[in-house]
Amino acid sequence: MIRVLKSEEPKELAQKGYSCDEVKQALLDDQYEKCYLCERHTDLDYEVEHLESQHGATAKINKWENLFLACKY
């Protein structure tokens, strides 16, 4: 698992949610385009994952500190 230093939360997160392009790009930049679990380069094959499940913590769905990129592998 890589150490991720989060940048400032993108303004678009509150308006558009975690799946918008600006949020994905910020996550790619923060994680050096790597999966936070296996450290593979994500290229175009990745998903936005929630560290704490969105099913049990709906209040954290769009919380910046809860969002990470993971490869589909």
PDB file of N, CA and C in Angstrom:
ATOM      1  N   MET A   1       0.849  -1.172   0.000  1.00  0.00           N
ATOM      2  CA  MET A   1       0.000   0.000   0.000  1.00  0.00           C
ATOM      3  C   MET A   1       0.896   1.236   0.000  1.00  0.00           C
ATOM      4  N   ILE A   2       0.637   2.149  -0.936  1.00  0.00           N
ATOM      5  CA  ILE A   2       1.448   3.357  -0.995  1.00  0.00           C
ATOM      6  C   ILE A   2       0.953   4.383   0.014  1.00  0.00           C
ATOM      7  N   ARG A   3       1.871   5.235   0.427  1.00  0.00           N
ATOM      8  CA  ARG A   3       1.506   6.347   1.297  1.00  0.00           C
ATOM      9  C   ARG A   3       0.971   7.462   0.402  1.00  0.00           C
ATOM     10  N   VAL A   4      -0.217   7.917   0.694  1.00  0.00           N
ATOM     11  CA  VAL A   4      -0.853   8.946  -0.111  1.00  0.00           C
ATOM     12  C   VAL A   4      -0.964  10.224   0.708  1.00  0.00           C
ATOM     13  N   LEU A   5      -0.356  11.271   0.200  1.00  0.00           N
ATOM     14  CA  LEU A   5      -0.497  12.586   0.812  1.00  0.00           C
ATOM     15  C   LEU A   5      -1.538  13.342   0.008  1.00  0.00           C
ATOM     16  N   LYS A   6      -2.671  13.569   0.615  1.00  0.00           N
ATOM     17  CA  LYS A   6      -3.789  14.192  -0.080  1.00  0.00           C
ATOM     18  C   LYS A   6      -3.547  15.685  -0.286  1.00  0.00           C
ATOM     19  N   SER A   7      -3.846  16.123  -1.477  1.00  0.00           N
ATOM     20  CA  SER A   7      -3.796  17.551  -1.794  1.00  0.00           C
ATOM     21  C   SER A   7      -5.078  18.209  -1.266  1.00  0.00           C
ATOM     22  N   GLU A   8      -5.243  19.459  -1.588  1.00  0.00           N
ATOM     23  CA  GLU A   8      -6.461  20.165  -1.194  1.00  0.00           C
ATOM     24  C   GLU A   8      -7.652  19.558  -1.924  1.00  0.00           C
ATOM     25  N   GLU A   9      -8.757  19.473  -1.235  1.00  0.00           N
ATOM     26  CA  GLU A   9      -9.971  18.900  -1.807  1.00  0.00           C
ATOM     27  C   GLU A   9     -10.428  19.688  -3.039  1.00  0.00           C
ATOM     28  N   PRO A  10     -10.676  19.011  -4.159  1.00  0.00           N
ATOM     29  CA  PRO A  10     -11.174  19.711  -5.351  1.00  0.00           C
ATOM     30  C   PRO A  10     -12.537  20.348  -5.083  1.00  0.00           C
ATOM     31  N   LYS A  11     -12.739  21.556  -5.560  1.00  0.00           N
ATOM     32  CA  LYS A  11     -14.005  22.272  -5.355  1.00  0.00           C
ATOM     33  C   LYS A  11     -15.172  21.518  -5.991  1.00  0.00           C
ATOM     34  N   GLU A  12     -14.909  20.807  -7.055  1.00  0.00           N
ATOM     35  CA  GLU A  12     -15.959  20.094  -7.795  1.00  0.00           C
ATOM     36  C   GLU A  12     -16.542  18.917  -7.010  1.00  0.00           C
ATOM     37  N   LEU A  13     -15.813  18.436  -6.027  1.00  0.00           N
ATOM     38  CA  LEU A  13     -16.277  17.277  -5.258  1.00  0.00           C
ATOM     39  C   LEU A  13     -17.637  17.546  -4.614  1.00  0.00           C
ATOM     40  N   ALA A  14     -17.793  18.694  -4.005  1.00  0.00           N
ATOM     41  CA  ALA A  14     -19.060  19.030  -3.336  1.00  0.00           C
ATOM     42  C   ALA A  14     -20.204  19.215  -4.334  1.00  0.00           C
ATOM     43  N   GLN A  15     -19.878  19.689  -5.522  1.00  0.00           N
ATOM     44  CA  GLN A  15     -20.915  19.984  -6.513  1.00  0.00           C
ATOM     45  C   GLN A  15     -21.258  18.781  -7.393  1.00  0.00           C
ATOM     46  N   LYS A  16     -20.231  18.060  -7.829  1.00  0.00           N
ATOM     47  CA  LYS A  16     -20.432  17.003  -8.824  1.00  0.00           C
ATOM     48  C   LYS A  16     -20.266  15.585  -8.285  1.00  0.00           C
ATOM     49  N   GLY A  17     -19.690  15.433  -7.106  1.00  0.00           N
ATOM     50  CA  GLY A  17     -19.487  14.106  -6.543  1.00  0.00           C
ATOM     51  C   GLY A  17     -18.135  13.517  -6.921  1.00  0.00           C
ATOM     52  N   TYR A  18     -17.856  12.348  -6.363  1.00  0.00           N
ATOM     53  CA  TYR A  18     -16.530  11.733  -6.495  1.00  0.00           C
ATOM     54  C   TYR A  18     -16.211  11.176  -7.879  1.00  0.00           C
ATOM     55  N   SER A  19     -17.188  11.027  -8.747  1.00  0.00           N
ATOM     56  CA  SER A  19     -16.908  10.428 -10.059  1.00  0.00           C
ATOM     57  C   SER A  19     -16.627  11.443 -11.161  1.00  0.00           C
ATOM     58  N   CYS A  20     -16.536  12.719 -10.823  1.00  0.00           N
ATOM     59  CA  CYS A  20     -16.273  13.721 -11.865  1.00  0.00           C
ATOM     60  C   CYS A  20     -14.782  13.712 -12.255  1.00  0.00           C
ATOM     61  N   ASP A  21     -14.493  14.190 -13.432  1.00  0.00           N
ATOM     62  CA  ASP A  21     -13.138  14.153 -13.982  1.00  0.00           C
ATOM     63  C   ASP A  21     -12.124  14.906 -13.128  1.00  0.00           C
ATOM     64  N   GLU A  22     -12.513  16.033 -12.551  1.00  0.00           N
ATOM     65  CA  GLU A  22     -11.586  16.838 -11.754  1.00  0.00           C
ATOM     66  C   GLU A  22     -11.151  16.094 -10.491  1.00  0.00           C
ATOM     67  N   VAL A  23     -12.064  15.382  -9.872  1.00  0.00           N
ATOM     68  CA  VAL A  23     -11.739  14.602  -8.675  1.00  0.00           C
ATOM     69  C   VAL A  23     -10.839  13.431  -9.050  1.00  0.00           C
ATOM     70  N   LYS A  24     -11.161  12.747 -10.130  1.00  0.00           N
ATOM     71  CA  LYS A  24     -10.332  11.626 -10.582  1.00  0.00           C
ATOM     72  C   LYS A  24      -8.912  12.094 -10.909  1.00  0.00           C
ATOM     73  N   GLN A  25      -8.778  13.238 -11.555  1.00  0.00           N
ATOM     74  CA  GLN A  25      -7.451  13.754 -11.892  1.00  0.00           C
ATOM     75  C   GLN A  25      -6.669  14.116 -10.641  1.00  0.00           C
ATOM     76  N   ALA A  26      -7.323  14.702  -9.656  1.00  0.00           N
ATOM     77  CA  ALA A  26      -6.655  15.037  -8.398  1.00  0.00           C
ATOM     78  C   ALA A  26      -6.177  13.771  -7.686  1.00  0.00           C
ATOM     79  N   LEU A  27      -6.980  12.724  -7.711  1.00  0.00           N
ATOM     80  CA  LEU A  27      -6.575  11.457  -7.114  1.00  0.00           C
ATOM     81  C   LEU A  27      -5.399  10.842  -7.878  1.00  0.00           C
ATOM     82  N   LEU A  28      -5.450  10.894  -9.199  1.00  0.00           N
ATOM     83  CA  LEU A  28      -4.331  10.397 -10.010  1.00  0.00           C
ATOM     84  C   LEU A  28      -3.042  11.131  -9.666  1.00  0.00           C
ATOM     85  N   ASP A  29      -3.120  12.439  -9.533  1.00  0.00           N
ATOM     86  CA  ASP A  29      -1.942  13.240  -9.203  1.00  0.00           C
ATOM     87  C   ASP A  29      -1.412  12.903  -7.809  1.00  0.00           C
ATOM     88  N   ASP A  30      -2.311  12.801  -6.839  1.00  0.00           N
ATOM     89  CA  ASP A  30      -1.908  12.502  -5.459  1.00  0.00           C
ATOM     90  C   ASP A  30      -1.264  11.131  -5.332  1.00  0.00           C
ATOM     91  N   GLN A  31      -1.719  10.191  -6.121  1.00  0.00           N
ATOM     92  CA  GLN A  31      -1.246   8.814  -6.012  1.00  0.00           C
ATOM     93  C   GLN A  31      -0.218   8.454  -7.083  1.00  0.00           C
ATOM     94  N   TYR A  32       0.301   9.445  -7.770  1.00  0.00           N
ATOM     95  CA  TYR A  32       1.307   9.221  -8.818  1.00  0.00           C
ATOM     96  C   TYR A  32       0.828   8.211  -9.853  1.00  0.00           C
ATOM     97  N   GLU A  33      -0.471   8.269 -10.146  1.00  0.00           N
ATOM     98  CA  GLU A  33      -1.123   7.393 -11.120  1.00  0.00           C
ATOM     99  C   GLU A  33      -0.961   5.917 -10.779  1.00  0.00           C
ATOM    100  N   LYS A  34      -0.946   5.614  -9.466  1.00  0.00           N
ATOM    101  CA  LYS A  34      -0.806   4.235  -9.004  1.00  0.00           C
ATOM    102  C   LYS A  34      -2.001   3.832  -8.148  1.00  0.00           C
ATOM    103  N   CYS A  35      -2.310   2.551  -8.206  1.00  0.00           N
ATOM    104  CA  CYS A  35      -3.312   1.975  -7.324  1.00  0.00           C
ATOM    105  C   CYS A  35      -2.795   2.097  -5.891  1.00  0.00           C
ATOM    106  N   TYR A  36      -3.642   2.511  -4.969  1.00  0.00           N
ATOM    107  CA  TYR A  36      -3.177   2.695  -3.599  1.00  0.00           C
ATOM    108  C   TYR A  36      -2.951   1.364  -2.886  1.00  0.00           C
ATOM    109  N   LEU A  37      -3.453   0.265  -3.433  1.00  0.00           N
ATOM    110  CA  LEU A  37      -3.280  -1.044  -2.807  1.00  0.00           C
ATOM    111  C   LEU A  37      -2.063  -1.809  -3.334  1.00  0.00           C
ATOM    112  N   CYS A  38      -1.989  -1.962  -4.656  1.00  0.00           N
ATOM    113  CA  CYS A  38      -0.932  -2.812  -5.223  1.00  0.00           C
ATOM    114  C   CYS A  38       0.190  -2.023  -5.889  1.00  0.00           C
ATOM    115  N   GLU A  39       0.023  -0.718  -6.029  1.00  0.00           N
ATOM    116  CA  GLU A  39       1.020   0.183  -6.606  1.00  0.00           C
ATOM    117  C   GLU A  39       1.241   0.004  -8.109  1.00  0.00           C
ATOM    118  N   ARG A  40       0.340  -0.669  -8.792  1.00  0.00           N
ATOM    119  CA  ARG A  40       0.424  -0.760 -10.252  1.00  0.00           C
ATOM    120  C   ARG A  40      -0.001   0.578 -10.843  1.00  0.00           C
ATOM    121  N   HIS A  41       0.564   0.912 -11.993  1.00  0.00           N
ATOM    122  CA  HIS A  41       0.112   2.120 -12.684  1.00  0.00           C
ATOM    123  C   HIS A  41      -1.316   1.888 -13.158  1.00  0.00           C
ATOM    124  N   THR A  42      -2.159   2.877 -12.945  1.00  0.00           N
ATOM    125  CA  THR A  42      -3.582   2.711 -13.208  1.00  0.00           C
ATOM    126  C   THR A  42      -3.971   2.908 -14.656  1.00  0.00           C
ATOM    127  N   ASP A  43      -3.197   3.679 -15.417  1.00  0.00           N
ATOM    128  CA  ASP A  43      -3.541   3.985 -16.804  1.00  0.00           C
ATOM    129  C   ASP A  43      -4.997   4.433 -16.882  1.00  0.00           C
ATOM    130  N   LEU A  44      -5.808   3.724 -17.646  1.00  0.00           N
ATOM    131  CA  LEU A  44      -7.214   4.087 -17.775  1.00  0.00           C
ATOM    132  C   LEU A  44      -8.133   3.096 -17.069  1.00  0.00           C
ATOM    133  N   ASP A  45      -7.551   2.065 -16.473  1.00  0.00           N
ATOM    134  CA  ASP A  45      -8.325   0.981 -15.883  1.00  0.00           C
ATOM    135  C   ASP A  45      -8.317   1.099 -14.354  1.00  0.00           C
ATOM    136  N   TYR A  46      -9.145   2.007 -13.812  1.00  0.00           N
ATOM    137  CA  TYR A  46      -9.187   2.206 -12.366  1.00  0.00           C
ATOM    138  C   TYR A  46     -10.591   2.586 -11.925  1.00  0.00           C
ATOM    139  N   GLU A  47     -10.792   2.515 -10.628  1.00  0.00           N
ATOM    140  CA  GLU A  47     -12.059   2.910 -10.025  1.00  0.00           C
ATOM    141  C   GLU A  47     -11.775   3.800  -8.826  1.00  0.00           C
ATOM    142  N   VAL A  48     -12.699   4.671  -8.507  1.00  0.00           N
ATOM    143  CA  VAL A  48     -12.608   5.446  -7.271  1.00  0.00           C
ATOM    144  C   VAL A  48     -13.181   4.570  -6.175  1.00  0.00           C
ATOM    145  N   GLU A  49     -12.373   4.312  -5.167  1.00  0.00           N
ATOM    146  CA  GLU A  49     -12.770   3.453  -4.058  1.00  0.00           C
ATOM    147  C   GLU A  49     -12.921   4.274  -2.786  1.00  0.00           C
ATOM    148  N   HIS A  50     -13.726   3.768  -1.888  1.00  0.00           N
ATOM    149  CA  HIS A  50     -13.924   4.385  -0.587  1.00  0.00           C
ATOM    150  C   HIS A  50     -13.174   3.555   0.449  1.00  0.00           C
ATOM    151  N   LEU A  51     -12.296   4.184   1.199  1.00  0.00           N
ATOM    152  CA  LEU A  51     -11.554   3.475   2.230  1.00  0.00           C
ATOM    153  C   LEU A  51     -12.535   2.890   3.246  1.00  0.00           C
ATOM    154  N   GLU A  52     -13.470   3.707   3.697  1.00  0.00           N
ATOM    155  CA  GLU A  52     -14.549   3.222   4.546  1.00  0.00           C
ATOM    156  C   GLU A  52     -15.762   3.033   3.644  1.00  0.00           C
ATOM    157  N   SER A  53     -16.318   1.851   3.640  1.00  0.00           N
ATOM    158  CA  SER A  53     -17.402   1.488   2.723  1.00  0.00           C
ATOM    159  C   SER A  53     -18.510   2.527   2.690  1.00  0.00           C
ATOM    160  N   GLN A  54     -18.969   2.825   1.496  1.00  0.00           N
ATOM    161  CA  GLN A  54     -20.055   3.781   1.354  1.00  0.00           C
ATOM    162  C   GLN A  54     -21.389   3.193   1.815  1.00  0.00           C
ATOM    163  N   HIS A  55     -21.467   1.891   1.964  1.00  0.00           N
ATOM    164  CA  HIS A  55     -22.700   1.255   2.428  1.00  0.00           C
ATOM    165  C   HIS A  55     -22.912   1.479   3.923  1.00  0.00           C
ATOM    166  N   GLY A  56     -21.848   1.456   4.681  1.00  0.00           N
ATOM    167  CA  GLY A  56     -21.973   1.638   6.122  1.00  0.00           C
ATOM    168  C   GLY A  56     -21.773   3.065   6.582  1.00  0.00           C
ATOM    169  N   ALA A  57     -21.246   3.898   5.714  1.00  0.00           N
ATOM    170  CA  ALA A  57     -20.940   5.275   6.104  1.00  0.00           C
ATOM    171  C   ALA A  57     -21.356   6.231   4.991  1.00  0.00           C
ATOM    172  N   THR A  58     -22.639   6.365   4.792  1.00  0.00           N
ATOM    173  CA  THR A  58     -23.127   7.190   3.687  1.00  0.00           C
ATOM    174  C   THR A  58     -22.710   8.649   3.813  1.00  0.00           C
ATOM    175  N   ALA A  59     -22.441   9.106   5.008  1.00  0.00           N
ATOM    176  CA  ALA A  59     -21.992  10.497   5.200  1.00  0.00           C
ATOM    177  C   ALA A  59     -20.590  10.714   4.637  1.00  0.00           C
ATOM    178  N   LYS A  60     -19.858   9.633   4.404  1.00  0.00           N
ATOM    179  CA  LYS A  60     -18.481   9.745   3.916  1.00  0.00           C
ATOM    180  C   LYS A  60     -18.343   9.478   2.419  1.00  0.00           C
ATOM    181  N   ILE A  61     -19.437   9.375   1.705  1.00  0.00           N
ATOM    182  CA  ILE A  61     -19.387   9.053   0.276  1.00  0.00           C
ATOM    183  C   ILE A  61     -18.552  10.069  -0.497  1.00  0.00           C
ATOM    184  N   ASN A  62     -18.710  11.341  -0.220  1.00  0.00           N
ATOM    185  CA  ASN A  62     -17.969  12.381  -0.938  1.00  0.00           C
ATOM    186  C   ASN A  62     -16.931  13.074  -0.065  1.00  0.00           C
ATOM    187  N   LYS A  63     -16.451  12.399   0.966  1.00  0.00           N
ATOM    188  CA  LYS A  63     -15.397  12.968   1.816  1.00  0.00           C
ATOM    189  C   LYS A  63     -14.046  12.700   1.155  1.00  0.00           C
ATOM    190  N   TRP A  64     -13.291  13.734   0.938  1.00  0.00           N
ATOM    191  CA  TRP A  64     -12.019  13.665   0.239  1.00  0.00           C
ATOM    192  C   TRP A  64     -11.059  12.663   0.876  1.00  0.00           C
ATOM    193  N   GLU A  65     -10.994  12.654   2.209  1.00  0.00           N
ATOM    194  CA  GLU A  65     -10.054  11.767   2.894  1.00  0.00           C
ATOM    195  C   GLU A  65     -10.456  10.298   2.797  1.00  0.00           C
ATOM    196  N   ASN A  66     -11.649  10.007   2.295  1.00  0.00           N
ATOM    197  CA  ASN A  66     -12.129   8.636   2.172  1.00  0.00           C
ATOM    198  C   ASN A  66     -11.996   8.091   0.746  1.00  0.00           C
ATOM    199  N   LEU A  67     -11.536   8.910  -0.199  1.00  0.00           N
ATOM    200  CA  LEU A  67     -11.490   8.518  -1.607  1.00  0.00           C
ATOM    201  C   LEU A  67     -10.070   8.176  -2.061  1.00  0.00           C
ATOM    202  N   PHE A  68      -9.948   7.073  -2.784  1.00  0.00           N
ATOM    203  CA  PHE A  68      -8.672   6.629  -3.334  1.00  0.00           C
ATOM    204  C   PHE A  68      -8.926   5.944  -4.670  1.00  0.00           C
ATOM    205  N   LEU A  69      -7.873   5.854  -5.484  1.00  0.00           N
ATOM    206  CA  LEU A  69      -7.967   5.132  -6.758  1.00  0.00           C
ATOM    207  C   LEU A  69      -7.412   3.726  -6.582  1.00  0.00           C
ATOM    208  N   ALA A  70      -8.111   2.776  -7.168  1.00  0.00           N
ATOM    209  CA  ALA A  70      -7.639   1.394  -7.156  1.00  0.00           C
ATOM    210  C   ALA A  70      -7.790   0.817  -8.561  1.00  0.00           C
ATOM    211  N   CYS A  71      -6.835  -0.020  -8.944  1.00  0.00           N
ATOM    212  CA  CYS A  71      -6.935  -0.661 -10.251  1.00  0.00           C
ATOM    213  C   CYS A  71      -8.012  -1.732 -10.183  1.00  0.00           C
ATOM    214  N   LYS A  72      -8.495  -2.146 -11.330  1.00  0.00           N
ATOM    215  CA  LYS A  72      -9.535  -3.166 -11.362  1.00  0.00           C
ATOM    216  C   LYS A  72      -8.964  -4.560 -11.176  1.00  0.00           C
ATOM    217  N   TYR A  73      -7.649  -4.652 -11.147  1.00  0.00           N
ATOM    218  CA  TYR A  73      -7.009  -5.956 -10.943  1.00  0.00           C
ATOM    219  C   TYR A  73      -7.295  -6.440  -9.556  1.00  0.00           C
TER     220      TYR A  73
END
